[in-house]
Coordinates of C-alpha atoms in Angstrom, one line a residue:
M1 CA 56.6 63.8 -123.2
S2 CA 56.2 60.1 -122.4
M3 CA 55.7 57.3 -124.9
T4 CA 52.2 56.7 -123.6
S5 CA 51.0 60.2 -124.3
L6 CA 51.9 60.0 -128.0
H7 CA 49.2 59.2 -130.5
P8 CA 50.8 58.6 -134.0
Y9 CA 47.4 58.5 -135.8
A10 CA 46.7 62.1 -134.7
R11 CA 49.5 63.4 -136.8
R12 CA 47.5 63.8 -140.0
E13 CA 49.8 66.5 -141.4
I14 CA 52.6 64.0 -142.0
S15 CA 50.6 61.5 -144.1
S16 CA 52.3 60.7 -147.3
P17 CA 50.9 62.7 -150.3
A18 CA 50.6 61.3 -153.8
S19 CA 53.9 60.1 -155.3
A20 CA 56.0 62.8 -156.6
S21 CA 57.2 62.7 -160.2
A22 CA 60.7 61.5 -160.6
P23 CA 63.0 63.2 -163.1
T24 CA 63.6 61.7 -166.4
L25 CA 67.1 60.3 -166.5
D26 CA 69.2 58.3 -168.8
I27 CA 70.6 55.2 -167.0
R28 CA 74.0 54.1 -168.2
G29 CA 75.1 51.7 -165.5
H30 CA 74.8 48.6 -167.7
T31 CA 77.0 47.4 -170.5
R32 CA 75.6 46.7 -174.0
I33 CA 76.1 43.0 -174.7
S34 CA 77.5 41.6 -177.8
Y35 CA 76.6 38.1 -178.9
A36 CA 79.3 35.6 -179.8
G37 CA 78.7 34.1 -183.2
S38 CA 76.0 36.6 -184.1
R39 CA 76.0 38.9 -187.1
N40 CA 75.4 42.6 -187.2
E41 CA 72.0 43.6 -188.6
S42 CA 73.7 45.2 -191.6
E43 CA 74.8 41.7 -192.6
S44 CA 71.3 40.1 -192.3
R45 CA 69.0 39.5 -195.2
P46 CA 66.0 41.7 -195.5
L47 CA 62.6 40.4 -194.3
P48 CA 60.0 39.6 -196.9
E49 CA 57.4 42.3 -197.2
L50 CA 54.9 41.0 -194.7
E51 CA 52.5 43.3 -192.9
Y52 CA 53.1 43.8 -189.1
N53 CA 49.6 43.3 -187.6
P54 CA 49.7 42.8 -183.8
A55 CA 45.9 42.3 -183.7
R56 CA 46.3 38.8 -185.2
L57 CA 48.5 37.8 -182.3
R58 CA 45.7 38.1 -179.8
T59 CA 44.3 34.8 -178.6
P60 CA 40.7 34.3 -177.3
D61 CA 41.9 32.6 -174.1
A62 CA 44.2 35.5 -173.2
P63 CA 42.2 38.7 -173.4
R64 CA 43.5 42.1 -172.3
S65 CA 41.3 45.0 -171.2
S66 CA 41.6 48.3 -173.0
D67 CA 42.9 50.1 -170.0
E68 CA 45.3 47.3 -168.8
T69 CA 48.4 49.0 -170.2
K70 CA 47.6 52.4 -168.7
V71 CA 48.4 51.5 -165.1
S72 CA 51.7 50.6 -163.6
P73 CA 51.8 47.2 -162.0
T74 CA 53.5 48.7 -158.9
L75 CA 51.5 51.9 -158.7
A76 CA 49.6 52.1 -155.4
P77 CA 47.5 55.0 -154.0
P78 CA 48.7 56.8 -150.8
H79 CA 47.1 55.8 -147.5
D80 CA 46.9 57.4 -144.1
H81 CA 47.9 54.4 -141.9
P82 CA 51.4 54.2 -140.4
Y83 CA 53.7 51.2 -140.4
V84 CA 55.0 50.9 -136.8
R85 CA 58.1 49.1 -135.6
H86 CA 59.1 49.1 -131.9
G87 CA 62.6 48.6 -130.6
S88 CA 64.4 48.9 -127.3
G89 CA 64.4 52.6 -126.5
A90 CA 62.9 53.8 -129.9
T91 CA 59.9 53.5 -132.2
L92 CA 59.8 54.2 -136.0
L93 CA 56.6 55.1 -137.8
L94 CA 56.5 55.1 -141.6
T95 CA 53.4 56.9 -142.8
G96 CA 51.1 56.5 -145.8
H97 CA 50.5 52.8 -146.0
K98 CA 47.6 50.3 -146.1
T99 CA 46.4 48.8 -142.9
R100 CA 47.9 45.4 -142.0
T101 CA 50.6 45.7 -144.7
S102 CA 53.4 43.2 -144.3
L103 CA 56.1 45.6 -145.4
P104 CA 56.0 49.3 -146.5
L105 CA 56.3 49.6 -150.3
Y106 CA 58.0 52.5 -152.0
Q107 CA 58.6 53.3 -155.6
S108 CA 61.2 55.6 -157.0
G109 CA 59.9 59.1 -156.8
S110 CA 57.5 58.4 -154.0
L111 CA 57.7 60.2 -150.6
L112 CA 59.3 58.4 -147.7
S113 CA 58.0 60.1 -144.5
G114 CA 57.9 59.1 -140.9
I115 CA 58.4 59.8 -137.2
A116 CA 61.1 58.7 -134.8
V117 CA 59.9 58.4 -131.2
L118 CA 62.5 58.1 -128.4
D119 CA 61.9 56.5 -125.0
K120 CA 64.4 58.6 -123.0
P121 CA 65.5 61.5 -125.2
V122 CA 67.3 63.3 -122.4
C123 CA 70.0 60.5 -122.5
V124 CA 70.6 60.7 -126.2
T125 CA 73.8 62.3 -127.4
S126 CA 73.4 61.8 -131.2
L127 CA 70.8 60.4 -133.6
E128 CA 70.9 59.4 -137.2
I129 CA 68.3 57.9 -139.6
R130 CA 69.4 56.5 -142.9
L131 CA 67.9 54.7 -145.9
E132 CA 70.1 51.7 -146.8
G133 CA 70.3 49.1 -149.6
L134 CA 72.2 45.9 -149.0
V135 CA 73.2 42.9 -151.2
S136 CA 73.5 39.6 -149.4
V137 CA 75.0 36.3 -150.5
R138 CA 74.5 33.5 -148.0
E139 CA 75.5 29.9 -148.0
I140 CA 72.3 27.8 -147.3
Q141 CA 73.9 24.8 -145.5
G142 CA 76.5 26.8 -143.6
G143 CA 77.4 30.0 -142.0
G144 CA 79.1 31.8 -144.9
R145 CA 77.6 35.2 -145.5
S146 CA 78.4 38.4 -147.2
N147 CA 76.5 41.7 -146.6
V148 CA 77.5 44.8 -148.6
V149 CA 75.8 48.2 -148.2
F150 CA 75.7 49.5 -151.8
F151 CA 73.5 52.6 -151.0
S152 CA 73.2 54.8 -148.0
D153 CA 71.3 58.1 -147.8
Q154 CA 70.9 60.2 -144.7
L155 CA 67.3 61.1 -143.8
L156 CA 67.8 62.8 -140.5
T157 CA 70.7 63.6 -138.1
W158 CA 71.0 65.3 -134.7
D159 CA 73.7 65.8 -132.0
T160 CA 74.2 67.8 -128.9
A161 CA 75.4 70.8 -130.8
S162 CA 72.0 71.1 -132.5
S163 CA 68.8 72.3 -130.8
C164 CA 67.2 70.5 -127.9
L165 CA 66.1 67.0 -128.8
L166 CA 62.4 66.4 -128.8
D167 CA 60.5 63.3 -127.9
E168 CA 59.7 62.7 -131.6
L169 CA 61.3 63.8 -134.8
S170 CA 59.8 63.8 -138.3
F171 CA 61.6 63.2 -141.5
R172 CA 60.7 63.0 -145.2
R173 CA 62.6 62.4 -148.4
V174 CA 61.8 61.6 -152.0
V175 CA 62.9 58.0 -152.7
P176 CA 65.7 58.2 -155.3
A177 CA 65.9 56.2 -158.5
V178 CA 69.6 56.2 -159.1
S179 CA 72.8 56.0 -157.0
P180 CA 75.3 58.8 -156.8
D181 CA 77.3 57.1 -159.6
G182 CA 74.3 57.2 -162.0
R183 CA 73.3 53.5 -161.8
L184 CA 69.7 52.5 -161.5
L185 CA 69.0 51.3 -158.0
P186 CA 67.9 47.6 -157.8
P187 CA 64.5 46.5 -156.5
T188 CA 63.9 44.3 -153.4
F189 CA 64.9 40.8 -154.5
D190 CA 65.4 37.3 -153.2
S191 CA 66.3 34.0 -154.9
R192 CA 68.1 30.7 -154.3
L193 CA 71.0 29.7 -156.6
N194 CA 72.2 26.3 -157.7
G195 CA 75.5 25.0 -156.6
I196 CA 77.3 22.9 -154.0
P197 CA 76.8 24.4 -151.5
G198 CA 73.7 26.2 -152.5
F199 CA 73.4 30.0 -152.0
R200 CA 70.6 32.5 -151.4
V201 CA 71.0 36.0 -152.8
S202 CA 68.9 39.0 -151.9
I203 CA 68.6 42.7 -152.2
R204 CA 67.3 44.2 -149.0
W205 CA 66.2 47.8 -148.3
Q206 CA 65.7 49.2 -144.8
V207 CA 65.3 52.4 -142.8
V208 CA 67.9 52.4 -139.9
L209 CA 67.7 54.5 -136.7
T210 CA 71.0 54.7 -134.7
A211 CA 71.1 56.6 -131.4
M212 CA 74.0 57.0 -129.1
R213 CA 73.2 57.4 -125.4
S214 CA 75.0 58.4 -122.2
R215 CA 74.8 56.2 -119.1
R216 CA 72.9 58.7 -117.1
G217 CA 69.9 56.4 -116.8
P218 CA 68.7 54.5 -113.7
L219 CA 71.7 52.8 -112.2
G220 CA 73.7 53.7 -115.3
L221 CA 72.5 50.5 -117.0
L222 CA 71.3 52.1 -120.3
R223 CA 72.7 50.5 -123.5
P224 CA 75.1 52.9 -125.1
T225 CA 73.7 52.3 -128.6
V226 CA 70.2 52.0 -129.9
R227 CA 69.7 50.5 -133.3
L228 CA 66.4 49.9 -135.0
C229 CA 66.0 48.6 -138.5
V230 CA 62.7 48.7 -140.4
P231 CA 62.7 46.6 -143.6
I232 CA 60.9 48.0 -146.6
E233 CA 60.1 47.0 -150.2
Y234 CA 61.5 49.1 -153.0
M235 CA 60.5 49.1 -156.7
P236 CA 62.1 51.5 -159.2
R237 CA 59.7 52.7 -161.9
T238 CA 61.3 52.4 -165.4
R239 CA 60.2 53.0 -169.0
P240 CA 61.6 52.4 -172.5
P241 CA 63.3 55.3 -174.2
A242 CA 60.8 55.3 -177.0
Q243 CA 57.5 53.7 -178.1
G244 CA 57.6 51.0 -180.7
P245 CA 57.2 49.3 -183.1
F246 CA 60.5 50.1 -184.8
P247 CA 61.0 49.1 -188.5
M248 CA 63.8 47.1 -189.9
T249 CA 66.6 49.1 -191.4
S250 CA 69.0 48.3 -194.2
G251 CA 72.7 49.0 -193.8
S252 CA 74.1 50.3 -190.5
W253 CA 71.9 51.5 -187.6
P254 CA 71.5 55.3 -187.1
P255 CA 72.6 56.4 -183.6
T256 CA 68.9 56.9 -182.5
H257 CA 67.7 53.5 -183.9
P258 CA 67.4 50.7 -181.3
C259 CA 68.6 47.2 -181.9
V260 CA 65.7 45.2 -183.3
S261 CA 67.3 42.4 -185.4
F262 CA 69.6 39.6 -184.3
V263 CA 71.1 37.0 -186.6
D264 CA 72.8 33.7 -186.0
L265 CA 73.7 30.4 -187.7
A266 CA 72.7 26.8 -186.9
R267 CA 75.8 24.9 -188.0
S268 CA 75.7 21.9 -190.4
R269 CA 77.1 18.5 -189.5
K270 CA 78.1 17.5 -193.0
Q271 CA 80.3 19.1 -195.6
N272 CA 78.6 20.9 -198.5
T273 CA 75.5 21.3 -196.3
P274 CA 74.6 24.9 -195.9
P275 CA 73.8 26.2 -192.4
I276 CA 70.4 27.4 -191.3
Q277 CA 70.4 31.2 -190.8
T278 CA 68.1 32.4 -188.0
Q279 CA 66.8 35.9 -187.4
I280 CA 64.9 37.3 -184.4
Y281 CA 63.1 40.5 -185.0
L282 CA 61.8 42.5 -182.0
P283 CA 59.6 45.3 -183.2
N284 CA 59.7 47.0 -179.7
S285 CA 63.5 46.5 -179.4
Q286 CA 65.3 44.9 -176.5
I287 CA 63.9 47.4 -174.0
M288 CA 60.1 46.9 -173.6
S289 CA 57.4 47.3 -171.0
M290 CA 56.2 44.2 -169.1
M291 CA 52.7 45.8 -169.3
Q292 CA 52.5 44.7 -173.0
P293 CA 53.1 41.3 -174.8
I294 CA 56.6 40.8 -176.2
T295 CA 56.0 40.6 -179.9
F296 CA 58.6 38.9 -182.1
R297 CA 59.2 37.4 -185.5
I298 CA 61.3 34.3 -186.2
M299 CA 62.9 33.8 -189.7
L300 CA 64.8 30.7 -191.0
W301 CA 66.7 30.7 -194.3
A302 CA 67.9 27.4 -195.9
P303 CA 67.1 25.2 -198.8
D304 CA 63.5 24.1 -198.6
A305 CA 64.4 20.4 -197.8
Y306 CA 66.0 21.5 -194.5
L307 CA 63.1 23.8 -193.5
T308 CA 60.3 21.4 -193.9
P309 CA 60.9 19.6 -190.6
F310 CA 60.4 22.9 -188.7
L311 CA 56.9 23.4 -190.1
A312 CA 55.3 21.0 -187.6
V313 CA 54.8 23.7 -185.0
R314 CA 51.9 23.2 -182.5
S315 CA 50.3 26.0 -180.6
Q316 CA 51.6 26.6 -177.1
S317 CA 49.9 28.1 -174.0
S318 CA 52.1 30.7 -172.3
F319 CA 50.9 29.8 -168.7
L320 CA 48.6 27.6 -166.8
P321 CA 47.1 28.8 -163.5
L322 CA 47.5 26.7 -160.4
D323 CA 44.6 27.5 -158.0
G324 CA 45.7 31.1 -157.5
A325 CA 48.9 29.9 -155.7
G326 CA 51.2 30.7 -158.6
T327 CA 51.8 29.9 -162.3
A328 CA 53.3 27.0 -164.1
V329 CA 55.0 27.0 -167.5
S330 CA 53.4 24.7 -170.1
E331 CA 55.6 21.9 -171.6
P332 CA 57.1 23.2 -174.9
T333 CA 56.1 21.3 -178.0
G334 CA 57.2 21.4 -181.6
P335 CA 60.6 22.0 -183.2
V336 CA 60.5 25.8 -182.8
R337 CA 60.2 27.2 -179.3
V338 CA 60.5 30.7 -178.0
H339 CA 60.5 31.6 -174.3
V340 CA 61.6 34.3 -171.8
A341 CA 64.1 33.3 -169.1
R342 CA 65.6 35.0 -166.2
R343 CA 69.3 34.4 -165.4
I344 CA 70.5 35.2 -161.9
S345 CA 74.2 35.1 -161.1
A346 CA 76.2 36.0 -158.0
D347 CA 79.8 35.7 -156.8
P348 CA 79.9 33.2 -153.9
R349 CA 83.5 33.8 -153.1
S350 CA 82.4 37.0 -151.2
T351 CA 80.9 34.7 -148.5
F352 CA 84.3 33.3 -147.6
V353 CA 83.0 29.8 -148.5
L354 CA 85.7 27.4 -149.9
V355 CA 84.9 26.8 -153.6
I356 CA 86.8 23.7 -154.9
G357 CA 88.3 24.0 -158.3
Q358 CA 88.1 26.7 -160.9
L359 CA 85.1 28.9 -160.7
V360 CA 84.7 29.7 -164.4
T361 CA 81.2 31.1 -163.9
P362 CA 79.5 32.4 -160.8
A363 CA 76.7 30.6 -159.0
A364 CA 73.7 30.9 -161.2
R365 CA 70.1 30.0 -161.8
S366 CA 68.0 30.2 -164.9
T367 CA 64.2 30.2 -164.7
V368 CA 61.7 30.2 -167.5
L369 CA 59.2 33.1 -167.0
A370 CA 56.9 32.4 -169.9
E371 CA 56.5 30.4 -173.0
G372 CA 55.8 32.1 -176.4
T373 CA 52.9 31.4 -178.7
L374 CA 53.5 31.1 -182.5
N375 CA 51.1 31.9 -185.3
K376 CA 50.8 29.7 -188.4
P377 CA 54.1 29.7 -190.4
E378 CA 54.5 31.8 -193.6
R379 CA 56.7 30.3 -196.2
G380 CA 58.5 31.4 -199.3
E381 CA 61.3 30.0 -201.5
G382 CA 64.2 29.3 -199.2
W383 CA 62.6 30.8 -196.0
V384 CA 60.0 30.3 -193.4
G385 CA 58.8 32.7 -190.7
W386 CA 56.4 33.0 -187.7
W387 CA 55.0 36.0 -185.9
G388 CA 54.5 35.3 -182.2
E389 CA 54.3 36.8 -178.7
V390 CA 55.2 36.1 -175.1
R391 CA 53.0 37.3 -172.2
V392 CA 55.0 37.5 -169.0
P393 CA 52.8 37.4 -165.9
L394 CA 53.4 40.5 -163.7
D395 CA 53.3 38.6 -160.5
R396 CA 56.0 36.3 -161.6
V397 CA 58.6 38.7 -163.0
G398 CA 58.4 41.4 -160.3
G399 CA 60.8 44.2 -161.4
G400 CA 63.1 44.1 -164.4
G401 CA 66.7 43.0 -164.6
F402 CA 69.5 44.9 -162.8
V403 CA 73.2 44.9 -162.0
S404 CA 74.4 45.4 -158.4
D405 CA 77.5 44.6 -156.4
R406 CA 78.1 40.8 -156.6
L407 CA 74.7 40.2 -158.2
R408 CA 73.3 40.4 -161.7
V409 CA 69.7 39.6 -162.9
Q410 CA 69.4 39.4 -166.7
D411 CA 66.2 38.6 -168.7
E412 CA 66.6 36.8 -172.1
L413 CA 64.5 35.9 -175.0
V414 CA 65.5 32.4 -176.2
L415 CA 64.9 30.7 -179.5
T416 CA 65.3 26.9 -179.6
L417 CA 65.4 24.8 -182.7
D418 CA 65.2 21.0 -182.2
V419 CA 64.2 18.3 -184.6
P420 CA 65.1 14.9 -183.1
G421 CA 67.0 12.7 -185.5
M422 CA 67.8 15.4 -188.0
P423 CA 71.3 14.4 -189.2
T424 CA 72.2 17.4 -191.3
H425 CA 72.6 20.1 -188.6
T426 CA 73.8 20.5 -185.0
L427 CA 70.6 20.5 -183.0
P428 CA 69.3 21.5 -180.5
F429 CA 70.3 25.1 -181.4
R430 CA 69.8 28.1 -179.1
Q431 CA 69.9 31.8 -179.9
V432 CA 69.7 34.1 -176.9
V433 CA 68.9 37.8 -177.0
P434 CA 69.2 39.8 -173.7
I435 CA 66.2 42.0 -173.1
R436 CA 65.2 44.6 -170.5
L437 CA 61.7 44.6 -169.0
T438 CA 60.4 47.9 -167.6
T439 CA 57.6 48.5 -165.2
D440 CA 55.9 51.3 -167.2
L441 CA 55.1 52.3 -170.7
A442 CA 57.3 54.7 -172.7
E443 CA 55.0 57.7 -172.3
T444 CA 54.9 57.4 -168.4
G445 CA 56.6 60.6 -167.3
A446 CA 57.0 59.6 -163.7
A447 CA 59.2 56.6 -164.6
V448 CA 63.0 56.7 -165.2
R449 CA 64.0 56.2 -168.9
V450 CA 66.5 53.4 -169.3
T451 CA 68.6 53.2 -172.4
E452 CA 70.9 50.2 -171.8
V453 CA 70.1 46.5 -171.7

């Protein structure tokens, strides 16, 4: 059968069905992080008896519809249109996509199906189609580059010992969520890192067709190897292990209780001046869905004279739209600031670029994803506290953090205290709590349950 006689749109039976449900797994590929200088929750002071009322955190200028948290941001219905990529001697068709899509999008648990069409199958001696994930670290101003295949899954294989090779071969496979060693697979990702020289890091996914051919073609001029790569976008669906909010606990944590309280000290500059004790309380723990606002409570403990300068907190706007082209973070105001940042770090030595001096930390970049909003302060004798929330725009965060070969993406909730001219304490002071953002809510059965930050 010739290439011109094939009509890929007529193969309706291979259209991708609705996404299959992925098994619920515990992901243990990350390492729980301890915080230098922080105290255990059992050493913290109990919070004053104040009612947790998320309704009062809603602001009129940031409404949320009642069904907004019921749909995954990456969930897309199946379609009947194929994504076609032509190469020299072969064509790959990936089915079940929208028309005019830039790249095929797959979630963990969805079905990857397609057709491989060969130009001259009689000359092919072996054929293999694989799903591959690669991490790339590239020097921007030079030629240094490192490409590492961290995942490879065979979708189809054929050789001369098998049955007769047809003009077209179909394949299908459920897109996995975890690697063979149990780590959550990273999403498609691309970013530029600071440094001299600068670097660009990326996570790329692709479907690769490799065919070996004999030289029995016209005049024996056929290329011995046919290789065709089709880039795709991959997004793992994840969910928290349990639905919050979780209460504060006194004493040590039970094994099933997530980390919700994080304590630190803002050191004093003078002798006989007590430090300011800080506490961040996350009712939904460190692992939370990006479909909902990140609710938090900030507590400061110190003599009242040292707390008064922090009460001049002005309201902040999380994000300001820019003509639909993106989002911009508002300028932080006031002595108390809470924001969510994303830290990206990679190892540039794998590019074989000469790095002068000691590389204490890898090439890194930190980006503010969203600024928090604080309610009016609540004050008692020797303490002051604020409820607040951060709304992270879905189009800005993409997927959650991940760890891969030579690349780490970590989201953080950051508390900053800064009173210019305050002579009694070392300011500005920063307290950082690593967090894990998931694509789905805790009750979403089709998503993978993550248990580590």
